[in-house]
Amino acid sequence: MASEEPVEVVTCTAPVNIAVIKYWGKRDEELILPINSSLSVTLHQDQLKTTTTAAISRDFTEDRIWLNGREEDVGQPRLQACLREIRRLARKRRSDGHEDPLPLSLSYKVHVASVNNFPTAAGLASSAAGYACLAYTLARVYGVESDLSEVARRGSGSACRSLYGGFVEWQMGQRADGKDSVARQVAPESHWPELRVLILVVSTERKPTGSTAGMQTSVETSALLRFRAEALVPARMAEMSRCVRERDFQAFGQLTMKDSNQFHATCLDTFPPISYLSDTSRRVIRLVHCFNAHHGRTKAGAGPGRPGPGAGRAGASRSPLLWGLQLPLARVLVAYTFDAGANAVIFTLDDTVAEFVAAVRHSFPPELNGDKFLKGLPVEPVPLSDELKAALGADPTPGGIKYIIATQVGPGPQVLDDPGAHLLGPDGLPKPAA
């Protein structure tokens, strides 16, 4: 038990990010350097976040960490890599002649407590939010002000993208030491205010094949993955950046779906094959295509509500390198993407949310939790037209979707100034659950 107040206590929150151009595969396992660049959307922390408290004290005898109330092994290699890197940066800052408000702090042990307000390891990017939050919080405790991409990346590759709000690219970099493999913001969270995100939670179970093991096997066995990384992703990154900049939802939506499908194709091309999608995931894919096709027929291709400046000319992709994207785009009101898990992430504009939520309720009637089926941002219930019901076709699957989280694009990590928000008490141990 510590006898004195911890010298320094900091609590921060960090967001989940969802990749629309996927990261899958590392060229360096230890430094966590990717075989291709990726681009993601940062989700709002009002709905999905990790909260982390870090405390350092002369009284602590060892580094310790608690995740969601349970003490975990602090010797875990990725955790150690983050701690080592942040302490190295703190030492470097001191040797560069910066005043150190905590002269002995580098020799102090750290206690860390972290909680997610969403299911861990169920394909909701919990490790990205967790390691981004760890890096950001440790940096505040140790007085580190440099770029934290490398610290977060050493914990979980995609965590570096959660260091920023809005739309973020993780540049793969070329250097062997990874110094140029960094995250950069493409556009801030205020850039596309109409964009909405729906997370359709299919499963809260831990996935059978973890991302780390899965992508390593893919790199070793999938020729398709190598082709994707080298021949396709560079042009897709450029096109996705354009879609974001110009708020071109038509092209953004189609490329998001195509890239998700291609990522899961590389998983199937892995040997033995990996399948993260469930039957319900595939039903969601069908639902999105039926919904879009119905509106394509009934609205004769008119652009969606408040389209971006690029929407009017999204009829064909301009880049000849975007394999398979030269065809005119079908009308896209709703787009799906799936990470390494069965849960669907849906992108749409705010004037389509209510009708699509109604379509999900129709296709996946809630079993018992009808009042708790929709979490997050409020969505007004609307009736479905008989024509749309007919277009959706397939027999409903009761309980297929456990619940929906409605959210939007959000900011990067935040420091919580309220001492009441600390997860660790004055003794450096987790506060009892309220």
mmCIF file of N, CA and C in Angstrom, residues 289-392:
data_model
loop_
_atom_site.group_PDB
_atom_site.id
_atom_site.type_symbol
_atom_site.label_atom_id
_atom_site.label_comp_id
_atom_site.label_asym_id
_atom_site.label_seq_id
_atom_site.Cartn_x
_atom_site.Cartn_y
_atom_site.Cartn_z
ATOM 1 N N HIS A 289 -27.156 -3.752 -49.730
ATOM 2 C CA HIS A 289 -27.267 -3.706 -51.194
ATOM 3 C C HIS A 289 -28.723 -3.619 -51.640
ATOM 4 N N CYS A 290 -29.629 -4.325 -50.949
ATOM 5 C CA CYS A 290 -31.060 -4.234 -51.284
ATOM 6 C C CYS A 290 -31.586 -2.827 -51.037
ATOM 7 N N PHE A 291 -31.194 -2.237 -49.910
ATOM 8 C CA PHE A 291 -31.633 -0.885 -49.541
ATOM 9 C C PHE A 291 -31.164 0.119 -50.599
ATOM 10 N N ASN A 292 -29.883 0.020 -50.968
ATOM 11 C CA ASN A 292 -29.341 0.941 -51.980
ATOM 12 C C ASN A 292 -30.006 0.734 -53.344
ATOM 13 N N ALA A 293 -30.196 -0.533 -53.713
ATOM 14 C CA ALA A 293 -30.792 -0.824 -55.026
ATOM 15 C C ALA A 293 -32.222 -0.300 -55.079
ATOM 16 N N HIS A 294 -32.967 -0.473 -53.991
ATOM 17 C CA HIS A 294 -34.349 0.021 -53.938
ATOM 18 C C HIS A 294 -34.379 1.532 -54.172
ATOM 19 N N HIS A 295 -33.505 2.261 -53.495
ATOM 20 C CA HIS A 295 -33.491 3.718 -53.650
ATOM 21 C C HIS A 295 -32.953 4.126 -55.015
ATOM 22 N N GLY A 296 -32.075 3.304 -55.575
ATOM 23 C CA GLY A 296 -31.595 3.595 -56.930
ATOM 24 C C GLY A 296 -32.730 3.526 -57.935
ATOM 25 N N ARG A 297 -33.646 2.539 -57.731
ATOM 26 C CA ARG A 297 -34.798 2.404 -58.638
ATOM 27 C C ARG A 297 -35.820 3.515 -58.410
ATOM 28 N N THR A 298 -36.092 3.820 -57.118
ATOM 29 C CA THR A 298 -37.214 4.720 -56.831
ATOM 30 C C THR A 298 -36.847 6.185 -56.986
ATOM 31 N N LYS A 299 -35.543 6.507 -56.832
ATOM 32 C CA LYS A 299 -35.173 7.931 -56.895
ATOM 33 C C LYS A 299 -34.409 8.254 -58.190
ATOM 34 N N ALA A 300 -34.287 7.264 -59.051
ATOM 35 C CA ALA A 300 -33.652 7.468 -60.363
ATOM 36 C C ALA A 300 -32.289 8.132 -60.271
ATOM 37 N N GLY A 301 -31.542 7.742 -59.235
ATOM 38 C CA GLY A 301 -30.148 8.171 -59.166
ATOM 39 C C GLY A 301 -29.920 9.572 -58.687
ATOM 40 N N ALA A 302 -30.943 10.227 -58.118
ATOM 41 C CA ALA A 302 -30.699 11.566 -57.562
ATOM 42 C C ALA A 302 -29.734 11.466 -56.402
ATOM 43 N N GLY A 303 -28.912 12.492 -56.202
ATOM 44 C CA GLY A 303 -27.912 12.457 -55.129
ATOM 45 C C GLY A 303 -28.566 12.461 -53.767
ATOM 46 N N PRO A 304 -27.909 11.918 -52.744
ATOM 47 C CA PRO A 304 -28.457 11.886 -51.404
ATOM 48 C C PRO A 304 -28.508 13.279 -50.792
ATOM 49 N N GLY A 305 -29.198 13.379 -49.661
ATOM 50 C CA GLY A 305 -29.373 14.667 -48.993
ATOM 51 C C GLY A 305 -28.055 15.345 -48.701
ATOM 52 N N ARG A 306 -27.975 16.616 -49.025
ATOM 53 C CA ARG A 306 -26.803 17.448 -48.790
ATOM 54 C C ARG A 306 -25.512 16.749 -49.179
ATOM 55 N N PRO A 307 -25.388 16.339 -50.462
ATOM 56 C CA PRO A 307 -24.148 15.669 -50.872
ATOM 57 C C PRO A 307 -22.989 16.644 -50.871
ATOM 58 N N GLY A 308 -21.793 16.105 -50.858
ATOM 59 C CA GLY A 308 -20.609 16.955 -50.923
ATOM 60 C C GLY A 308 -20.388 17.455 -52.333
ATOM 61 N N PRO A 309 -19.435 18.332 -52.483
ATOM 62 C CA PRO A 309 -19.182 18.919 -53.798
ATOM 63 C C PRO A 309 -18.785 17.901 -54.845
ATOM 64 N N GLY A 310 -18.295 16.722 -54.418
ATOM 65 C CA GLY A 310 -17.879 15.728 -55.408
ATOM 66 C C GLY A 310 -18.990 14.810 -55.850
ATOM 67 N N ALA A 311 -20.164 14.853 -55.175
ATOM 68 C CA ALA A 311 -21.178 13.838 -55.407
ATOM 69 C C ALA A 311 -21.728 13.892 -56.825
ATOM 70 N N GLY A 312 -21.828 15.075 -57.374
ATOM 71 C CA GLY A 312 -22.429 15.209 -58.689
ATOM 72 C C GLY A 312 -21.609 14.552 -59.776
ATOM 73 N N ARG A 313 -20.307 14.364 -59.562
ATOM 74 C CA ARG A 313 -19.493 13.766 -60.624
ATOM 75 C C ARG A 313 -18.918 12.423 -60.178
ATOM 76 N N ALA A 314 -19.652 11.763 -59.285
ATOM 77 C CA ALA A 314 -19.162 10.474 -58.792
ATOM 78 C C ALA A 314 -19.585 9.324 -59.691
ATOM 79 N N GLY A 315 -20.045 9.630 -60.908
ATOM 80 C CA GLY A 315 -20.532 8.577 -61.775
ATOM 81 C C GLY A 315 -19.453 7.594 -62.169
ATOM 82 N N ALA A 316 -18.219 8.037 -62.234
ATOM 83 C CA ALA A 316 -17.135 7.116 -62.572
ATOM 84 C C ALA A 316 -15.876 7.585 -61.882
ATOM 85 N N SER A 317 -15.117 6.643 -61.421
ATOM 86 C CA SER A 317 -13.865 7.005 -60.771
ATOM 87 C C SER A 317 -12.881 7.526 -61.801
ATOM 88 N N ARG A 318 -12.101 8.524 -61.394
ATOM 89 C CA ARG A 318 -11.193 9.135 -62.359
ATOM 90 C C ARG A 318 -9.865 8.400 -62.459
ATOM 91 N N SER A 319 -9.506 7.643 -61.443
ATOM 92 C CA SER A 319 -8.196 7.019 -61.461
ATOM 93 C C SER A 319 -8.228 5.705 -62.233
ATOM 94 N N PRO A 320 -7.401 5.580 -63.276
ATOM 95 C CA PRO A 320 -7.372 4.314 -64.028
ATOM 96 C C PRO A 320 -6.777 3.183 -63.213
ATOM 97 N N LEU A 321 -6.129 3.529 -62.091
ATOM 98 C CA LEU A 321 -5.485 2.488 -61.289
ATOM 99 C C LEU A 321 -6.440 1.819 -60.312
ATOM 100 N N LEU A 322 -7.676 2.374 -60.176
ATOM 101 C CA LEU A 322 -8.612 1.807 -59.206
ATOM 102 C C LEU A 322 -9.309 0.615 -59.839
ATOM 103 N N TRP A 323 -8.634 -0.518 -59.778
ATOM 104 C CA TRP A 323 -9.106 -1.739 -60.414
ATOM 105 C C TRP A 323 -10.558 -2.003 -60.029
ATOM 106 N N GLY A 324 -11.379 -2.263 -61.016
ATOM 107 C CA GLY A 324 -12.753 -2.639 -60.730
ATOM 108 C C GLY A 324 -13.632 -1.478 -60.322
ATOM 109 N N LEU A 325 -13.142 -0.238 -60.383
ATOM 110 C CA LEU A 325 -13.971 0.900 -60.000
ATOM 111 C C LEU A 325 -14.286 1.789 -61.194
ATOM 112 N N GLN A 326 -14.041 1.316 -62.410
ATOM 113 C CA GLN A 326 -14.286 2.174 -63.567
ATOM 114 C C GLN A 326 -15.770 2.223 -63.941
ATOM 115 N N LEU A 327 -16.552 1.269 -63.439
ATOM 116 C CA LEU A 327 -17.962 1.241 -63.782
ATOM 117 C C LEU A 327 -18.687 2.401 -63.109
ATOM 118 N N PRO A 328 -19.792 2.865 -63.695
ATOM 119 C CA PRO A 328 -20.579 3.898 -63.030
ATOM 120 C C PRO A 328 -21.011 3.390 -61.650
ATOM 121 N N LEU A 329 -21.013 4.280 -60.673
ATOM 122 C CA LEU A 329 -21.370 3.882 -59.320
ATOM 123 C C LEU A 329 -22.875 3.687 -59.206
ATOM 124 N N ALA A 330 -23.293 2.598 -58.551
ATOM 125 C CA ALA A 330 -24.697 2.461 -58.180
ATOM 126 C C ALA A 330 -24.990 3.506 -57.117
ATOM 127 N N ARG A 331 -26.257 3.845 -56.971
ATOM 128 C CA ARG A 331 -26.627 4.814 -55.938
ATOM 129 C C ARG A 331 -26.298 4.244 -54.566
ATOM 130 N N VAL A 332 -25.564 4.986 -53.765
ATOM 131 C CA VAL A 332 -25.161 4.518 -52.430
ATOM 132 C C VAL A 332 -25.694 5.494 -51.389
ATOM 133 N N LEU A 333 -26.642 5.011 -50.586
ATOM 134 C CA LEU A 333 -27.122 5.779 -49.444
ATOM 135 C C LEU A 333 -26.505 5.276 -48.152
ATOM 136 N N VAL A 334 -26.130 3.987 -48.179
ATOM 137 C CA VAL A 334 -25.632 3.316 -46.980
ATOM 138 C C VAL A 334 -24.448 2.449 -47.399
ATOM 139 N N ALA A 335 -23.403 2.421 -46.570
ATOM 140 C CA ALA A 335 -22.222 1.591 -46.876
ATOM 141 C C ALA A 335 -21.819 0.811 -45.629
ATOM 142 N N TYR A 336 -21.316 -0.408 -45.836
ATOM 143 C CA TYR A 336 -20.864 -1.241 -44.715
ATOM 144 C C TYR A 336 -19.357 -1.386 -44.752
ATOM 145 N N THR A 337 -18.795 -1.653 -43.599
ATOM 146 C CA THR A 337 -17.419 -2.153 -43.522
ATOM 147 C C THR A 337 -17.332 -3.074 -42.323
ATOM 148 N N PHE A 338 -16.487 -4.089 -42.417
ATOM 149 C CA PHE A 338 -16.276 -5.042 -41.328
ATOM 150 C C PHE A 338 -14.787 -5.130 -41.039
ATOM 151 N N ASP A 339 -14.410 -4.962 -39.776
ATOM 152 C CA ASP A 339 -13.035 -5.226 -39.381
ATOM 153 C C ASP A 339 -12.876 -6.733 -39.150
ATOM 154 N N ALA A 340 -11.897 -7.122 -38.347
ATOM 155 C CA ALA A 340 -11.668 -8.552 -38.091
ATOM 156 C C ALA A 340 -12.661 -9.048 -37.040
ATOM 157 N N GLY A 341 -13.920 -9.085 -37.422
ATOM 158 C CA GLY A 341 -14.984 -9.520 -36.524
ATOM 159 C C GLY A 341 -16.299 -9.476 -37.274
ATOM 160 N N ALA A 342 -17.362 -9.960 -36.634
ATOM 161 C CA ALA A 342 -18.658 -10.091 -37.312
ATOM 162 C C ALA A 342 -19.492 -8.815 -37.277
ATOM 163 N N ASN A 343 -19.128 -7.855 -36.417
ATOM 164 C CA ASN A 343 -19.951 -6.648 -36.278
ATOM 165 C C ASN A 343 -19.824 -5.757 -37.506
ATOM 166 N N ALA A 344 -20.961 -5.213 -37.949
ATOM 167 C CA ALA A 344 -20.972 -4.324 -39.107
ATOM 168 C C ALA A 344 -20.864 -2.880 -38.651
ATOM 169 N N VAL A 345 -20.094 -2.096 -39.389
ATOM 170 C CA VAL A 345 -20.081 -0.652 -39.191
ATOM 171 C C VAL A 345 -20.681 -0.041 -40.453
ATOM 172 N N ILE A 346 -21.721 0.757 -40.246
ATOM 173 C CA ILE A 346 -22.476 1.336 -41.361
ATOM 174 C C ILE A 346 -22.210 2.836 -41.420
ATOM 175 N N PHE A 347 -21.885 3.338 -42.609
ATOM 176 C CA PHE A 347 -21.765 4.781 -42.838
ATOM 177 C C PHE A 347 -22.964 5.239 -43.657
ATOM 178 N N THR A 348 -23.532 6.374 -43.272
ATOM 179 C CA THR A 348 -24.621 6.963 -44.037
ATOM 180 C C THR A 348 -24.667 8.451 -43.709
ATOM 181 N N LEU A 349 -25.591 9.178 -44.339
ATOM 182 C CA LEU A 349 -25.772 10.592 -44.015
ATOM 183 C C LEU A 349 -26.959 10.741 -43.069
ATOM 184 N N ASP A 350 -27.022 11.859 -42.369
ATOM 185 C CA ASP A 350 -27.989 11.978 -41.274
ATOM 186 C C ASP A 350 -29.442 11.842 -41.733
ATOM 187 N N ASP A 351 -29.739 12.195 -42.999
ATOM 188 C CA ASP A 351 -31.137 12.109 -43.429
ATOM 189 C C ASP A 351 -31.547 10.701 -43.870
ATOM 190 N N THR A 352 -30.630 9.741 -43.796
ATOM 191 C CA THR A 352 -30.951 8.351 -44.165
ATOM 192 C C THR A 352 -30.970 7.440 -42.938
ATOM 193 N N VAL A 353 -30.424 7.919 -41.813
ATOM 194 C CA VAL A 353 -30.257 7.076 -40.620
ATOM 195 C C VAL A 353 -31.571 6.433 -40.190
ATOM 196 N N ALA A 354 -32.627 7.230 -40.044
ATOM 197 C CA ALA A 354 -33.877 6.722 -39.458
ATOM 198 C C ALA A 354 -34.461 5.601 -40.308
ATOM 199 N N GLU A 355 -34.469 5.792 -41.633
ATOM 200 C CA GLU A 355 -35.054 4.758 -42.492
ATOM 201 C C GLU A 355 -34.214 3.486 -42.467
ATOM 202 N N PHE A 356 -32.877 3.636 -42.427
ATOM 203 C CA PHE A 356 -32.049 2.423 -42.411
ATOM 204 C C PHE A 356 -32.186 1.686 -41.074
ATOM 205 N N VAL A 357 -32.265 2.416 -39.967
ATOM 206 C CA VAL A 357 -32.480 1.755 -38.662
ATOM 207 C C VAL A 357 -33.806 0.986 -38.687
ATOM 208 N N ALA A 358 -34.836 1.581 -39.292
ATOM 209 C CA ALA A 358 -36.121 0.885 -39.417
ATOM 210 C C ALA A 358 -35.966 -0.386 -40.254
ATOM 211 N N ALA A 359 -35.130 -0.312 -41.293
ATOM 212 C CA ALA A 359 -34.900 -1.501 -42.139
ATOM 213 C C ALA A 359 -34.181 -2.593 -41.349
ATOM 214 N N VAL A 360 -33.236 -2.188 -40.491
ATOM 215 C CA VAL A 360 -32.532 -3.172 -39.655
ATOM 216 C C VAL A 360 -33.515 -3.810 -38.673
ATOM 217 N N ARG A 361 -34.362 -2.986 -38.040
ATOM 218 C CA ARG A 361 -35.374 -3.522 -37.111
ATOM 219 C C ARG A 361 -36.307 -4.500 -37.827
ATOM 220 N N HIS A 362 -36.650 -4.180 -39.074
ATOM 221 C CA HIS A 362 -37.544 -5.052 -39.840
ATOM 222 C C HIS A 362 -36.860 -6.396 -40.147
ATOM 223 N N SER A 363 -35.584 -6.326 -40.546
ATOM 224 C CA SER A 363 -34.879 -7.542 -40.968
ATOM 225 C C SER A 363 -34.350 -8.365 -39.795
ATOM 226 N N PHE A 364 -34.063 -7.668 -38.678
ATOM 227 C CA PHE A 364 -33.519 -8.344 -37.480
ATOM 228 C C PHE A 364 -34.340 -7.906 -36.266
ATOM 229 N N PRO A 365 -35.596 -8.395 -36.159
ATOM 230 C CA PRO A 365 -36.445 -7.908 -35.066
ATOM 231 C C PRO A 365 -35.784 -8.167 -33.711
ATOM 232 N N PRO A 366 -35.756 -7.149 -32.830
ATOM 233 C CA PRO A 366 -35.171 -7.359 -31.500
ATOM 234 C C PRO A 366 -35.961 -8.425 -30.750
ATOM 235 N N GLU A 367 -35.269 -9.272 -29.990
ATOM 236 C CA GLU A 367 -35.963 -10.353 -29.288
ATOM 237 C C GLU A 367 -36.682 -9.834 -28.045
ATOM 238 N N LEU A 368 -35.900 -9.334 -27.076
ATOM 239 C CA LEU A 368 -36.515 -8.906 -25.821
ATOM 240 C C LEU A 368 -36.205 -7.460 -25.473
ATOM 241 N N ASN A 369 -35.124 -6.938 -26.034
ATOM 242 C CA ASN A 369 -34.643 -5.627 -25.569
ATOM 243 C C ASN A 369 -35.047 -4.518 -26.523
ATOM 244 N N GLY A 370 -36.283 -4.537 -26.995
ATOM 245 C CA GLY A 370 -36.724 -3.553 -27.984
ATOM 246 C C GLY A 370 -36.425 -2.122 -27.581
ATOM 247 N N ASP A 371 -36.556 -1.836 -26.280
ATOM 248 C CA ASP A 371 -36.314 -0.457 -25.831
ATOM 249 C C ASP A 371 -34.830 -0.150 -25.738
ATOM 250 N N LYS A 372 -33.981 -1.191 -25.662
ATOM 251 C CA LYS A 372 -32.539 -0.964 -25.544
ATOM 252 C C LYS A 372 -31.812 -1.326 -26.831
ATOM 253 N N PHE A 373 -32.558 -1.544 -27.903
ATOM 254 C CA PHE A 373 -31.988 -1.986 -29.172
ATOM 255 C C PHE A 373 -31.107 -0.901 -29.778
ATOM 256 N N LEU A 374 -31.499 0.359 -29.580
ATOM 257 C CA LEU A 374 -30.746 1.473 -30.153
ATOM 258 C C LEU A 374 -30.077 2.265 -29.044
ATOM 259 N N LYS A 375 -28.747 2.323 -29.089
ATOM 260 C CA LYS A 375 -27.979 3.081 -28.097
ATOM 261 C C LYS A 375 -27.315 4.258 -28.791
ATOM 262 N N GLY A 376 -26.870 5.231 -27.992
ATOM 263 C CA GLY A 376 -26.114 6.337 -28.576
ATOM 264 C C GLY A 376 -27.014 7.478 -29.014
ATOM 265 N N LEU A 377 -26.695 8.064 -30.169
ATOM 266 C CA LEU A 377 -27.463 9.215 -30.656
ATOM 267 C C LEU A 377 -28.920 8.818 -30.867
ATOM 268 N N PRO A 378 -29.848 9.707 -30.501
ATOM 269 C CA PRO A 378 -31.265 9.371 -30.705
ATOM 270 C C PRO A 378 -31.618 9.323 -32.186
ATOM 271 N N VAL A 379 -32.498 8.384 -32.537
ATOM 272 C CA VAL A 379 -32.982 8.254 -33.917
ATOM 273 C C VAL A 379 -34.505 8.160 -33.850
ATOM 274 N N GLU A 380 -35.183 9.082 -34.517
ATOM 275 C CA GLU A 380 -36.650 9.058 -34.515
ATOM 276 C C GLU A 380 -37.152 7.843 -35.295
ATOM 277 N N PRO A 381 -38.108 7.083 -34.713
ATOM 278 C CA PRO A 381 -38.646 5.934 -35.463
ATOM 279 C C PRO A 381 -39.447 6.420 -36.680
ATOM 280 N N VAL A 382 -39.282 5.738 -37.804
ATOM 281 C CA VAL A 382 -40.077 6.055 -39.003
ATOM 282 C C VAL A 382 -40.630 4.744 -39.565
ATOM 283 N N PRO A 383 -41.796 4.808 -40.231
ATOM 284 C CA PRO A 383 -42.353 3.584 -40.839
ATOM 285 C C PRO A 383 -41.611 3.251 -42.137
ATOM 286 N N LEU A 384 -41.584 1.965 -42.436
ATOM 287 C CA LEU A 384 -40.998 1.527 -43.717
ATOM 288 C C LEU A 384 -42.111 1.427 -44.756
ATOM 289 N N SER A 385 -41.813 1.838 -45.962
ATOM 290 C CA SER A 385 -42.806 1.684 -47.032
ATOM 291 C C SER A 385 -42.966 0.205 -47.372
ATOM 292 N N ASP A 386 -44.145 -0.153 -47.867
ATOM 293 C CA ASP A 386 -44.375 -1.550 -48.274
ATOM 294 C C ASP A 386 -43.418 -1.946 -49.392
ATOM 295 N N GLU A 387 -43.093 -0.957 -50.262
ATOM 296 C CA GLU A 387 -42.180 -1.254 -51.379
ATOM 297 C C GLU A 387 -40.795 -1.640 -50.854
ATOM 298 N N LEU A 388 -40.328 -0.897 -49.840
ATOM 299 C CA LEU A 388 -39.004 -1.218 -49.288
ATOM 300 C C LEU A 388 -39.043 -2.559 -48.572
ATOM 301 N N LYS A 389 -40.119 -2.817 -47.824
ATOM 302 C CA LYS A 389 -40.245 -4.126 -47.148
ATOM 303 C C LYS A 389 -40.164 -5.257 -48.175
ATOM 304 N N ALA A 390 -40.846 -5.064 -49.288
ATOM 305 C CA ALA A 390 -40.827 -6.096 -50.339
ATOM 306 C C ALA A 390 -39.423 -6.250 -50.917
ATOM 307 N N ALA A 391 -38.744 -5.109 -51.087
ATOM 308 C CA ALA A 391 -37.386 -5.149 -51.653
ATOM 309 C C ALA A 391 -36.422 -5.873 -50.720
ATOM 310 N N LEU A 392 -36.629 -5.732 -49.400
ATOM 311 C CA LEU A 392 -35.721 -6.367 -48.444
ATOM 312 C C LEU A 392 -35.891 -7.874 -48.430
#
